[in-house]
XYZ file of C-alpha atoms in Angstrom:
711
model
C -39.625 117.538 -146.964
C -42.131 114.635 -147.756
C -43.622 114.893 -144.657
C -47.086 116.400 -146.429
C -46.553 114.633 -149.304
C -46.900 111.377 -147.142
C -49.349 112.551 -144.477
C -46.324 111.985 -141.333
C -47.173 113.674 -138.113
C -43.255 113.621 -138.088
C -40.595 112.699 -140.474
C -39.900 108.877 -139.733
C -36.633 107.872 -140.353
C -34.919 110.615 -138.012
C -31.598 109.564 -136.620
C -32.166 111.752 -133.926
C -32.812 109.822 -130.760
C -36.974 109.220 -129.840
C -38.082 107.489 -126.689
C -41.378 107.289 -129.193
C -39.549 105.476 -131.753
C -37.686 103.330 -129.312
C -37.972 99.576 -131.392
C -36.803 96.347 -129.207
C -36.490 93.339 -131.180
C -36.356 90.174 -130.255
C -32.642 90.060 -130.504
C -32.459 93.078 -128.120
C -35.060 91.456 -125.458
C -32.790 88.434 -125.437
C -30.005 90.938 -124.456
C -31.563 92.320 -121.925
C -32.518 88.957 -120.748
C -28.933 87.744 -120.828
C -27.623 90.531 -119.472
C -30.255 90.994 -116.506
C -29.403 86.630 -115.648
C -25.574 87.765 -115.863
C -26.212 90.278 -113.203
C -27.992 88.175 -111.121
C -27.143 87.015 -107.818
C -22.962 87.042 -107.457
C -23.141 88.109 -110.127
C -20.466 91.149 -111.206
C -19.983 92.511 -114.461
C -22.278 91.928 -117.677
C -21.090 92.804 -121.519
C -22.888 93.876 -124.435
C -21.240 93.993 -127.742
C -22.338 94.883 -131.415
C -21.563 97.038 -134.359
C -22.246 100.576 -134.526
C -25.832 100.921 -134.797
C -26.767 97.846 -133.660
C -29.477 99.327 -130.704
C -26.671 98.547 -128.093
C -27.565 102.272 -126.690
C -31.481 100.913 -127.287
C -30.903 98.565 -124.954
C -29.088 99.712 -121.894
C -31.401 102.851 -121.958
C -34.600 99.945 -122.111
C -32.632 98.023 -119.171
C -32.701 101.605 -117.106
C -36.482 102.261 -117.565
C -37.493 98.572 -116.506
C -35.228 98.724 -113.397
C -37.048 97.690 -110.073
C -37.092 100.237 -107.384
C -34.479 98.810 -105.163
C -32.148 99.491 -107.900
C -29.707 102.419 -108.257
C -28.090 102.750 -111.938
C -25.878 105.581 -113.197
C -25.178 105.983 -116.417
C -21.584 107.342 -117.861
C -21.607 108.203 -121.464
C -18.515 108.302 -123.693
C -15.796 108.021 -120.788
C -12.158 108.686 -122.008
C -10.876 108.416 -118.549
C -8.151 107.935 -116.372
C -8.519 105.853 -113.246
C -9.006 109.272 -111.560
C -11.372 110.557 -113.718
C -13.616 107.364 -113.921
C -13.888 106.869 -110.194
C -14.633 111.214 -110.006
C -17.687 109.997 -112.642
C -18.728 107.516 -110.403
C -18.578 110.260 -107.141
C -20.717 112.856 -109.106
C -23.100 109.978 -110.799
C -24.516 108.749 -107.478
C -23.830 112.608 -105.841
C -21.071 110.730 -103.421
C -18.599 113.519 -101.700
C -15.402 113.352 -101.993
C -12.654 115.831 -101.439
C -10.800 118.369 -103.705
C -7.101 116.755 -105.865
C -8.411 113.100 -104.071
C -6.302 110.515 -103.711
C -7.554 107.496 -105.604
C -7.148 105.819 -102.414
C -10.069 108.352 -101.029
C -11.964 108.160 -104.027
C -12.727 104.799 -103.827
C -12.741 104.745 -99.214
C -15.628 107.420 -100.713
C -17.560 104.841 -103.099
C -16.973 101.642 -100.630
C -18.914 103.506 -97.686
C -21.437 104.908 -100.141
C -21.867 100.749 -101.640
C -21.926 99.952 -97.964
C -24.855 102.328 -96.853
C -26.776 101.429 -100.129
C -26.326 97.965 -99.582
C -27.779 98.452 -95.932
C -30.870 100.069 -97.582
C -31.914 96.556 -99.560
C -29.941 98.638 -102.278
C -28.273 97.223 -104.903
C -25.799 99.649 -106.997
C -25.752 99.205 -110.754
C -23.273 101.195 -113.065
C -23.963 101.792 -117.010
C -20.621 102.153 -119.035
C -21.180 103.131 -123.048
C -18.690 102.785 -125.244
C -16.581 101.042 -122.676
C -14.064 100.204 -126.080
C -12.810 103.301 -125.291
C -11.499 102.420 -121.453
C -7.921 101.967 -121.053
C -6.779 98.291 -119.454
C -5.750 100.343 -116.419
C -9.158 101.953 -115.561
C -11.045 98.468 -116.702
C -8.701 97.508 -114.413
C -9.734 99.528 -111.485
C -13.121 98.988 -112.602
C -12.727 95.740 -111.681
C -10.709 96.157 -108.218
C -14.486 97.780 -107.142
C -16.092 95.003 -107.846
C -13.837 93.141 -105.086
C -16.568 94.811 -102.419
C -19.297 92.312 -101.561
C -20.867 90.681 -98.984
C -20.740 86.589 -98.698
C -23.756 85.934 -101.815
C -23.898 89.520 -103.285
C -21.362 92.169 -105.494
C -21.438 95.690 -103.699
C -21.190 96.857 -107.370
C -22.488 95.473 -110.471
C -21.186 97.399 -113.537
C -22.238 96.172 -117.064
C -20.166 97.218 -119.888
C -21.654 98.506 -123.377
C -19.453 98.865 -125.949
C -18.314 97.746 -129.395
C -17.209 94.742 -130.693
C -13.443 96.224 -130.080
C -13.927 95.541 -126.406
C -14.647 91.648 -126.892
C -10.459 92.294 -128.481
C -9.886 93.982 -125.810
C -10.991 91.862 -122.661
C -8.341 89.024 -124.532
C -5.825 90.227 -123.733
C -3.362 89.118 -120.668
C -3.030 92.075 -118.773
C -7.222 91.911 -118.766
C -7.943 87.966 -118.653
C -8.772 88.932 -114.627
C -11.467 90.731 -115.623
C -12.631 88.863 -118.335
C -13.368 85.641 -115.886
C -15.662 87.707 -114.140
C -18.253 88.938 -116.868
C -21.120 86.395 -115.962
C -22.899 87.581 -118.647
C -22.112 88.117 -121.994
C -24.112 89.271 -125.510
C -23.017 90.073 -128.874
C -25.931 91.992 -130.408
C -26.487 91.082 -134.017
C -28.395 93.416 -137.104
C -32.022 93.141 -137.301
C -33.166 89.736 -139.608
C -34.436 90.028 -143.126
C -37.985 89.337 -140.709
C -37.129 92.411 -138.046
C -36.323 94.774 -141.001
C -40.049 94.778 -141.910
C -41.017 94.838 -138.864
C -39.054 97.999 -137.960
C -39.751 99.680 -141.281
C -43.889 99.174 -140.932
C -42.898 100.001 -136.536
C -41.784 103.650 -137.477
C -43.971 104.601 -140.257
C -47.221 103.712 -138.216
C -45.642 105.772 -134.889
C -45.136 108.340 -137.529
C -48.554 108.486 -137.461
C -49.028 106.367 -141.640
C -50.356 102.752 -141.604
C -49.775 102.486 -145.446
C -47.348 99.762 -146.551
C -45.108 102.399 -148.163
C -42.757 100.081 -149.149
C -43.042 97.493 -151.648
C -42.361 93.409 -150.187
C -39.267 94.085 -152.807
C -38.152 97.212 -151.227
C -37.559 95.600 -147.994
C -35.911 92.991 -149.240
C -33.826 95.262 -150.581
C -32.690 97.137 -147.654
C -32.338 94.638 -145.505
C -30.004 93.025 -147.722
C -27.529 96.175 -148.573
C -27.905 97.665 -144.535
C -27.709 94.257 -142.818
C -30.152 94.709 -140.648
C -28.090 97.476 -138.696
C -31.523 99.810 -137.762
C -29.184 103.330 -138.588
C -28.385 102.398 -141.800
C -32.065 101.147 -142.154
C -32.782 105.118 -140.963
C -30.556 106.576 -142.991
C -31.810 104.906 -146.803
C -35.456 104.928 -145.587
C -35.358 108.598 -145.252
C -32.981 109.080 -148.676
C -35.675 106.322 -150.354
C -39.118 108.538 -149.093
C -37.186 111.324 -150.729
C -36.898 110.107 -153.959
C -40.206 108.476 -153.739
C -42.056 111.683 -153.093
C -39.429 113.712 -156.092
C -40.605 110.891 -158.765
C -44.566 111.639 -157.871
C -45.376 108.006 -156.456
C -47.080 106.671 -153.743
C -44.549 103.330 -152.852
C -41.128 102.633 -152.667
C -40.316 100.512 -155.078
C -37.411 97.864 -155.571
C -35.717 100.561 -157.714
C -35.922 103.608 -155.915
C -34.492 101.667 -152.710
C -31.366 100.278 -154.498
C -30.570 104.439 -155.825
C -31.368 105.338 -151.890
C -29.502 102.251 -150.946
C -26.165 103.008 -153.339
C -26.399 107.203 -152.521
C -25.637 106.271 -148.939
C -23.633 103.244 -148.227
C -21.452 105.007 -150.813
C -20.473 107.366 -147.505
C -20.437 104.621 -145.257
C -17.443 102.741 -144.011
C -17.657 98.754 -143.772
C -18.396 97.252 -140.557
C -16.254 95.057 -138.832
C -17.144 91.363 -139.913
C -19.376 92.291 -142.352
C -18.974 92.313 -146.015
C -20.524 95.436 -148.070
C -22.990 95.447 -150.913
C -21.442 97.134 -153.203
C -17.672 95.239 -152.960
C -19.389 91.569 -153.354
C -21.166 90.428 -156.423
C -23.492 87.541 -156.189
C -20.784 85.120 -158.072
C -18.288 86.179 -155.249
C -20.847 85.489 -152.810
C -21.777 81.475 -153.535
C -18.332 81.398 -153.463
C -17.646 82.321 -150.251
C -20.875 80.628 -148.998
C -19.689 77.067 -150.552
C -16.294 77.803 -148.414
C -17.157 78.548 -145.360
C -19.671 75.562 -145.445
C -16.943 73.492 -146.093
C -14.854 74.741 -143.625
C -17.912 74.793 -140.689
C -18.127 71.411 -141.826
C -14.796 70.243 -140.622
C -14.413 72.379 -137.816
C -18.167 72.826 -136.455
C -18.189 69.659 -134.008
C -14.544 71.066 -131.983
C -15.966 74.551 -131.669
C -19.330 74.836 -131.348
C -19.188 75.094 -127.329
C -16.324 77.465 -127.550
C -18.475 80.147 -129.612
C -21.673 79.288 -128.039
C -20.400 79.583 -124.597
C -18.061 83.126 -125.174
C -20.641 85.361 -127.193
C -23.922 83.558 -124.893
C -26.302 82.551 -128.145
C -26.558 80.102 -130.907
C -23.896 79.412 -132.524
C -25.722 78.212 -135.857
C -27.534 81.632 -137.019
C -27.319 81.381 -140.077
C -25.369 83.679 -142.197
C -26.425 87.471 -143.511
C -25.635 85.762 -147.056
C -28.022 82.555 -146.825
C -30.609 84.519 -144.338
C -33.241 84.005 -146.641
C -32.759 80.159 -147.553
C -33.583 79.233 -144.365
C -36.428 81.258 -144.032
C -37.482 79.787 -146.717
C -37.813 76.151 -145.413
C -40.998 74.608 -145.460
C -41.824 73.872 -141.778
C -41.568 70.533 -140.333
C -44.517 67.677 -141.500
C -44.284 66.495 -138.580
C -45.314 69.896 -136.530
C -48.408 70.567 -138.412
C -49.473 72.503 -135.225
C -46.694 74.603 -135.919
C -47.192 75.416 -139.009
C -50.998 76.288 -138.507
C -50.309 78.357 -135.397
C -48.336 80.796 -136.780
C -49.619 80.590 -140.750
C -51.878 83.402 -138.561
C -50.383 85.373 -136.510
C -50.779 88.450 -134.950
C -47.974 91.549 -133.843
C -46.854 92.230 -130.482
C -48.948 95.820 -130.702
C -52.482 93.631 -132.297
C -51.592 91.496 -129.264
C -51.012 94.287 -127.188
C -54.804 95.442 -127.916
C -56.530 91.967 -127.232
C -54.763 91.955 -123.692
C -56.330 95.674 -122.867
C -59.703 94.493 -124.904
C -59.628 91.112 -122.660
C -59.751 94.274 -119.374
C -62.731 96.693 -120.717
C -60.755 98.933 -122.584
C -59.451 100.005 -126.039
C -56.240 100.988 -126.669
C -54.704 102.142 -129.588
C -50.958 101.367 -131.766
C -49.036 104.253 -129.878
C -51.623 102.962 -126.011
C -50.432 99.417 -126.562
C -46.407 99.569 -126.878
C -45.679 99.092 -123.532
C -42.436 101.119 -124.202
C -43.864 104.292 -125.089
C -47.145 104.460 -123.164
C -48.052 106.043 -119.741
C -51.840 104.823 -119.850
C -51.846 105.486 -115.943
C -54.069 103.700 -114.102
C -52.996 100.804 -116.032
C -49.676 99.862 -116.444
C -47.730 97.312 -118.590
C -43.608 95.949 -117.546
C -41.993 92.690 -119.267
C -41.174 90.160 -117.035
C -39.383 86.409 -117.233
C -41.091 83.308 -115.653
C -42.310 80.252 -115.651
C -45.940 78.151 -116.383
C -45.724 78.497 -112.858
C -45.498 82.256 -112.287
C -48.547 82.566 -114.983
C -50.728 79.705 -112.919
C -49.242 82.175 -109.535
C -50.351 85.535 -111.312
C -53.455 84.376 -113.147
C -53.899 86.770 -115.304
C -53.805 86.924 -119.222
C -50.538 87.937 -120.755
C -49.064 88.008 -124.087
C -46.404 85.596 -124.520
C -43.418 85.774 -126.775
C -43.325 82.023 -128.846
C -40.517 81.414 -131.440
C -40.605 78.347 -133.577
C -37.056 78.494 -135.517
C -37.073 82.266 -137.232
C -40.643 83.528 -136.847
C -41.820 84.984 -133.464
C -45.108 85.487 -132.752
C -47.115 87.272 -130.187
C -50.369 85.490 -128.377
C -52.225 86.515 -125.986
C -52.607 83.197 -123.173
C -56.373 83.264 -122.323
C -57.011 79.867 -120.105
C -54.208 77.731 -118.755
C -53.908 73.695 -117.922
C -52.794 71.477 -116.565
C -51.592 70.220 -119.623
C -52.989 71.560 -121.712
C -53.198 76.052 -122.531
C -56.044 78.563 -124.608
C -54.317 81.937 -126.377
C -55.401 84.567 -128.540
C -54.281 84.620 -131.892
C -54.940 86.873 -135.024
C -58.887 86.934 -133.314
C -59.004 82.951 -132.956
C -58.921 80.962 -129.666
C -56.759 78.410 -129.867
C -56.182 75.466 -127.303
C -52.763 73.060 -127.730
C -50.643 70.466 -125.726
C -48.737 72.774 -122.451
C -45.663 70.632 -123.870
C -45.764 72.448 -127.053
C -45.857 75.926 -125.802
C -42.986 75.560 -123.303
C -41.075 74.550 -125.949
C -41.537 76.935 -127.676
C -41.753 79.647 -125.276
C -38.627 81.104 -123.242
C -40.211 82.598 -120.592
C -40.733 86.021 -121.777
C -44.170 88.351 -121.439
C -46.072 91.590 -120.745
C -48.140 91.854 -118.052
C -50.768 94.760 -118.049
C -52.619 95.679 -114.170
C -54.197 98.410 -113.265
C -53.720 100.549 -109.827
C -55.343 104.291 -109.241
C -51.654 104.792 -107.173
C -49.105 106.095 -108.606
C -45.758 104.959 -107.726
C -43.939 105.763 -105.414
C -45.191 106.719 -101.822
C -43.397 107.012 -98.721
C -43.337 108.268 -95.701
C -44.841 111.985 -95.504
C -46.818 111.848 -98.452
C -50.160 112.809 -97.950
C -53.420 112.671 -100.501
C -56.623 110.253 -101.931
C -53.461 107.908 -102.979
C -52.493 107.296 -99.677
C -56.189 106.520 -98.652
C -56.332 103.985 -101.058
C -53.291 102.103 -100.380
C -54.498 102.296 -96.578
C -57.747 100.805 -98.002
C -55.743 97.742 -99.362
C -53.561 96.812 -97.591
C -56.222 96.554 -94.821
C -58.430 94.557 -97.331
C -55.590 92.090 -98.053
C -53.755 92.091 -94.870
C -57.104 91.446 -92.471
C -56.993 94.490 -90.604
C -59.044 98.031 -90.280
C -58.731 100.427 -92.104
C -56.329 103.424 -90.800
C -58.777 105.990 -92.628
C -55.617 108.020 -92.569
C -55.100 110.287 -95.485
C -51.043 110.793 -94.188
C -48.635 107.875 -95.188
C -47.880 107.731 -91.494
C -45.090 105.256 -88.998
C -49.005 102.681 -88.994
C -48.814 102.973 -93.054
C -45.369 102.213 -93.316
C -45.487 99.447 -90.791
C -48.168 97.652 -92.816
C -46.463 98.290 -96.060
C -43.398 96.565 -94.558
C -45.502 93.946 -92.952
C -46.946 93.165 -97.189
C -43.599 93.075 -97.995
C -42.291 90.569 -95.603
C -45.171 88.806 -96.501
C -44.708 88.486 -99.747
C -41.256 87.775 -100.095
C -40.410 91.381 -101.358
C -37.694 93.943 -100.254
C -38.465 95.391 -97.571
C -38.509 99.121 -97.315
C -41.650 100.711 -96.346
C -42.116 102.319 -99.260
C -45.053 101.390 -101.445
C -43.032 101.720 -105.237
C -44.135 100.075 -108.056
C -42.775 96.196 -107.819
C -44.893 96.388 -104.383
C -48.040 97.944 -105.688
C -48.147 95.827 -108.452
C -48.140 92.908 -106.374
C -50.972 95.015 -104.143
C -53.152 95.109 -107.097
C -52.395 91.240 -107.917
C -54.049 90.364 -105.141
C -56.348 93.574 -104.101
C -57.961 94.076 -107.732
C -61.037 91.783 -107.968
C -62.510 92.946 -111.059
C -58.721 92.014 -112.874
C -59.723 89.500 -116.051
C -58.611 85.853 -114.951
C -56.737 83.211 -116.574
C -59.283 81.363 -117.666
C -59.890 77.204 -116.603
C -59.252 74.793 -119.284
C -61.812 71.749 -119.938
C -59.113 69.402 -120.668
C -60.628 67.028 -123.622
C -58.463 65.254 -126.723
C -57.228 67.161 -128.929
C -56.606 66.622 -133.168
C -54.240 63.618 -133.536
C -52.815 65.249 -136.320
C -52.649 69.068 -135.480
C -52.521 69.078 -132.136
C -55.172 71.979 -132.281
C -58.313 73.053 -131.026
C -60.011 76.421 -132.432
C -62.491 77.345 -129.156
C -65.743 79.866 -129.702
C -63.660 83.816 -129.487
C -64.548 84.648 -125.755
C -67.371 88.006 -125.922
C -65.733 91.284 -125.326
C -67.938 93.625 -123.200
C -68.067 97.330 -123.372
C -64.963 98.720 -123.985
C -63.494 102.276 -122.694
C -61.149 104.212 -124.788
C -57.802 104.595 -123.427
C -56.152 108.139 -124.633
C -53.512 109.144 -121.570
C -52.520 112.822 -121.290
C -49.398 113.977 -119.730
C -49.240 116.936 -118.282
C -47.509 119.118 -115.341
C -48.261 122.529 -113.558
C -46.531 125.378 -114.035
C -42.481 125.406 -112.916
C -42.726 125.193 -109.227
C -45.288 122.382 -108.792
C -46.441 119.498 -110.572
C -49.488 117.694 -110.984
C -49.521 114.161 -111.934
C -50.093 112.569 -115.369
C -54.463 112.599 -116.241
C -56.122 110.072 -117.754
C -59.239 111.035 -119.698
C -61.902 108.523 -120.302
C -64.428 108.431 -123.264
C -66.987 105.759 -123.383
C -66.625 103.101 -126.723
C -70.167 101.118 -127.538
C -69.655 97.433 -128.177
C -72.229 94.500 -127.844
C -72.843 92.905 -124.614
C -72.629 94.947 -121.266
C -69.771 94.170 -119.466
C -66.613 95.864 -117.683
C -65.363 98.120 -115.120
C -67.758 101.232 -116.289
C -71.140 101.782 -115.591
C -73.571 103.170 -117.608
C -74.935 105.721 -114.351
C -74.443 109.360 -113.641
C -71.121 109.776 -111.717
C -72.227 110.599 -108.420
C -70.894 114.464 -107.387
C -69.604 114.842 -104.456
C -72.465 117.296 -103.140
C -74.681 114.571 -103.560
C -73.223 111.951 -100.889
C -75.694 110.807 -98.164
C -74.106 111.479 -94.639
C -76.643 110.315 -92.814
C -75.436 106.721 -92.010
C -72.415 108.046 -90.706
C -71.065 109.238 -87.145
C -71.748 112.469 -86.271
C -67.899 112.937 -85.575
C -67.190 110.821 -89.075
C -69.608 113.068 -91.314
C -68.398 116.454 -90.421
C -64.891 115.228 -91.139
C -66.529 114.283 -94.214
C -67.972 117.537 -95.017
C -65.264 119.580 -93.921
C -63.356 117.410 -96.526
C -65.776 118.508 -99.263
C -66.062 122.333 -98.400
C -62.019 122.334 -98.385
C -61.772 120.921 -101.480
C -64.625 122.807 -102.923
C -62.772 126.256 -102.093
C -59.377 124.895 -103.247
C -61.550 123.775 -106.875
C -62.141 127.490 -107.093
C -58.551 128.941 -107.343
C -56.586 125.703 -108.731
C -53.246 125.883 -110.359
C -53.106 126.116 -114.166
C -51.537 123.260 -115.547
C -49.362 123.591 -118.857
C -48.689 120.708 -121.122
C -45.315 120.136 -122.105
C -44.974 119.976 -125.693
C -42.215 117.811 -127.381
C -39.362 119.898 -129.049
C -38.979 117.401 -131.996
C -42.690 117.858 -132.438
C -43.050 121.249 -132.928
C -39.960 122.681 -133.843
C -41.812 125.190 -136.554
C -43.269 126.894 -133.758
C -39.870 127.444 -132.108
C -37.325 128.065 -134.570
C -35.763 131.818 -134.312
C -37.023 132.089 -130.629
C -35.617 128.983 -128.413
C -31.926 129.630 -127.926
C -29.163 127.159 -129.623
C -28.848 123.917 -127.636
C -25.964 121.344 -128.276
C -26.606 118.641 -125.466
C -23.121 117.260 -125.124
C -23.188 115.000 -121.940
C -26.603 113.273 -120.228
C -26.241 112.146 -116.235
C -28.985 110.151 -115.344
C -28.930 108.326 -111.996
C -31.926 106.913 -109.399
C -30.483 109.819 -107.314
C -31.938 113.221 -107.882
C -29.045 114.659 -106.977
C -26.371 112.695 -109.156
C -28.639 114.081 -113.177
C -26.866 116.541 -114.874
C -26.519 117.654 -118.322
C -23.916 119.623 -120.072
C -25.065 122.129 -122.577
C -23.387 124.389 -124.437
C -20.174 123.389 -122.003
C -22.071 124.855 -119.078
C -22.630 121.698 -116.470
C -26.334 122.238 -115.214
C -28.507 120.200 -112.602
C -32.188 120.495 -112.412
C -33.700 123.693 -111.905
C -30.485 126.019 -113.184
C -30.910 127.878 -115.471
C -28.936 128.658 -119.003
C -27.848 131.706 -119.717
C -30.419 133.017 -117.685
C -32.657 132.471 -120.116
C -33.906 128.798 -120.432
C -34.534 126.591 -116.739
C -33.432 122.767 -116.574
C -36.809 121.436 -115.283
C -35.957 117.485 -115.126
C -33.511 115.048 -116.441
C -34.870 111.152 -117.389
C -33.031 108.408 -118.629
C -34.032 109.450 -122.196
C -34.746 113.430 -122.606
C -34.878 116.265 -120.108
C -37.633 119.305 -119.659
C -36.864 122.624 -120.147
C -38.793 125.765 -119.388
C -38.899 128.847 -122.049
C -41.204 131.573 -122.015
C -43.792 130.222 -119.788
C -43.306 126.934 -121.801
C -42.330 123.601 -120.617
C -40.169 121.825 -123.592
C -39.317 118.412 -124.019
C -35.949 117.390 -125.707
C -33.932 114.090 -126.028
C -30.829 113.227 -124.975
C -27.736 114.378 -126.467
C -29.807 116.392 -128.852
C -28.558 119.136 -131.054
C -30.966 122.378 -131.219
C -29.378 124.657 -133.615
C -32.496 127.909 -132.380
């Protein structure tokens, strides 16, 4: 309706789930950190709660996407199970066989055997249950009994419960007190802050292809106040506000149009528990409530603070929504002039990632700079946590998450010394005390690393990737290369030796984590942290501005994900084109690429030269009969093309598992596994945590999970 008017690629505020619009605020990432810590060694249960629309499922899907190679995960959505139904669902999710009409004892024994087998292989099993407030007390107790399966130091099964605040109340009942005591990680996800609402709106506009500030600052404040920061409501109101702006022939969403959109949307929304509605509270009423709450909190805060802080796993002195704007307006303390100067011209997360990629010699677009959305092979990006010592061992520039009160900034760590550090922030290189950084940095960072090997390589694999792995392992282990293109037992032994050396899970598989550590050691062209020549800083500000580092020739990132026709798969292809800048440095050279046929084989032994020539001849023959590649289109972006052609599909259930056998979906009431057909028209090719890929009329189509297509 308004897409062409504003020049959008697609509507920016659709409520249909899409991986491209996955926005992780600081609160979402903090939730992930708490939950991952709670599910660490020894923990059996973790719990994530939040009001409807605050992003609980977003956090769970982001956690699934960030799991290591040693974790086997299963996800159960919308459970309404009896005890036996739950155990059967767990068996189905992890492809555990069980007899027809099995008893609870038989199901539990089958699950126990599966968990023990995983543990023997060094695999941790994780079960995520969404909408867990619907589980009965009996079913929750059955889950607790399953987590009793343990070794001396580890739980064989770890469970993450995700639900609405009713789940907290349910766990406070006497019959579930044992389960409540087992929960080692809790996080109650609050709505977005006023600042985060603005960032959220800008993010969705950018992803949809618009870099303009379409919402006035007053409009953003109104939306933040009326929605209380709930992303789902922000989407509904943002969509309605753009409609009204289009009708009015305006170019910017004004405060009046935002207010009208809020009234129209919220008139049909039930108020969330514990949150006041914008329609029923007058300014005077809010003021009275604020005064009353302040009086109560002053009297009881000292007594209840430890209990509340421990219960919900977060700061109990977070500002209430009704006075949040007053907190944000408080000045930075005059004694901390460094914080004030640092935050005055801060960069957002996307700008920080673009700066980090520039240090690698590549230029990334807004979408490519988002770790959650882009696949920039051979560059990989990951969210990690650690300490200053961790960063010293990595010896790579990273993007840090730095907090000062309610403000969050994303500087790039450029240099690290014993007492001082250098950060790149908004085109400035700043030197400051390491003590200040450690005070405001909670350990979260984003790491970019380079590897021309795609995970995962294992026994039986063949090809150039195995040959590259052979060369890298030989270099770091101090051995001679095996000169093989096959993942042989000898290669597997070297992978295991490397894993033992680096303290990794020893499984002989070159997975994502193994390849990352290998890259950090073997990649000699990667940018490294600079040394800091300690100097006296300004006594007042404690900040010293340094010369901005020179950035050499940049290579443009342009990742194109393609797949072969249905019977085969082909790795993603990365296309790079040079971008000319000032200084001729970086990975790329200006020399033309050497053709394989031009290789000089005279320096090789006759036997080796003959083998190389044979391989070149085979590659040339294969090039003449290459299998045609076919791109995957996203249904959300090409709806008009498929209306009236692609049959109607209601994706009712989405079950994703690390095991291929455990993945299945229910479409139009029919359960399908990968490779199966829907009504002899649509073939299900693959299931991922956030979407599925189907084939119809020779075209591969990506559809979001739990999506409803009307045909």
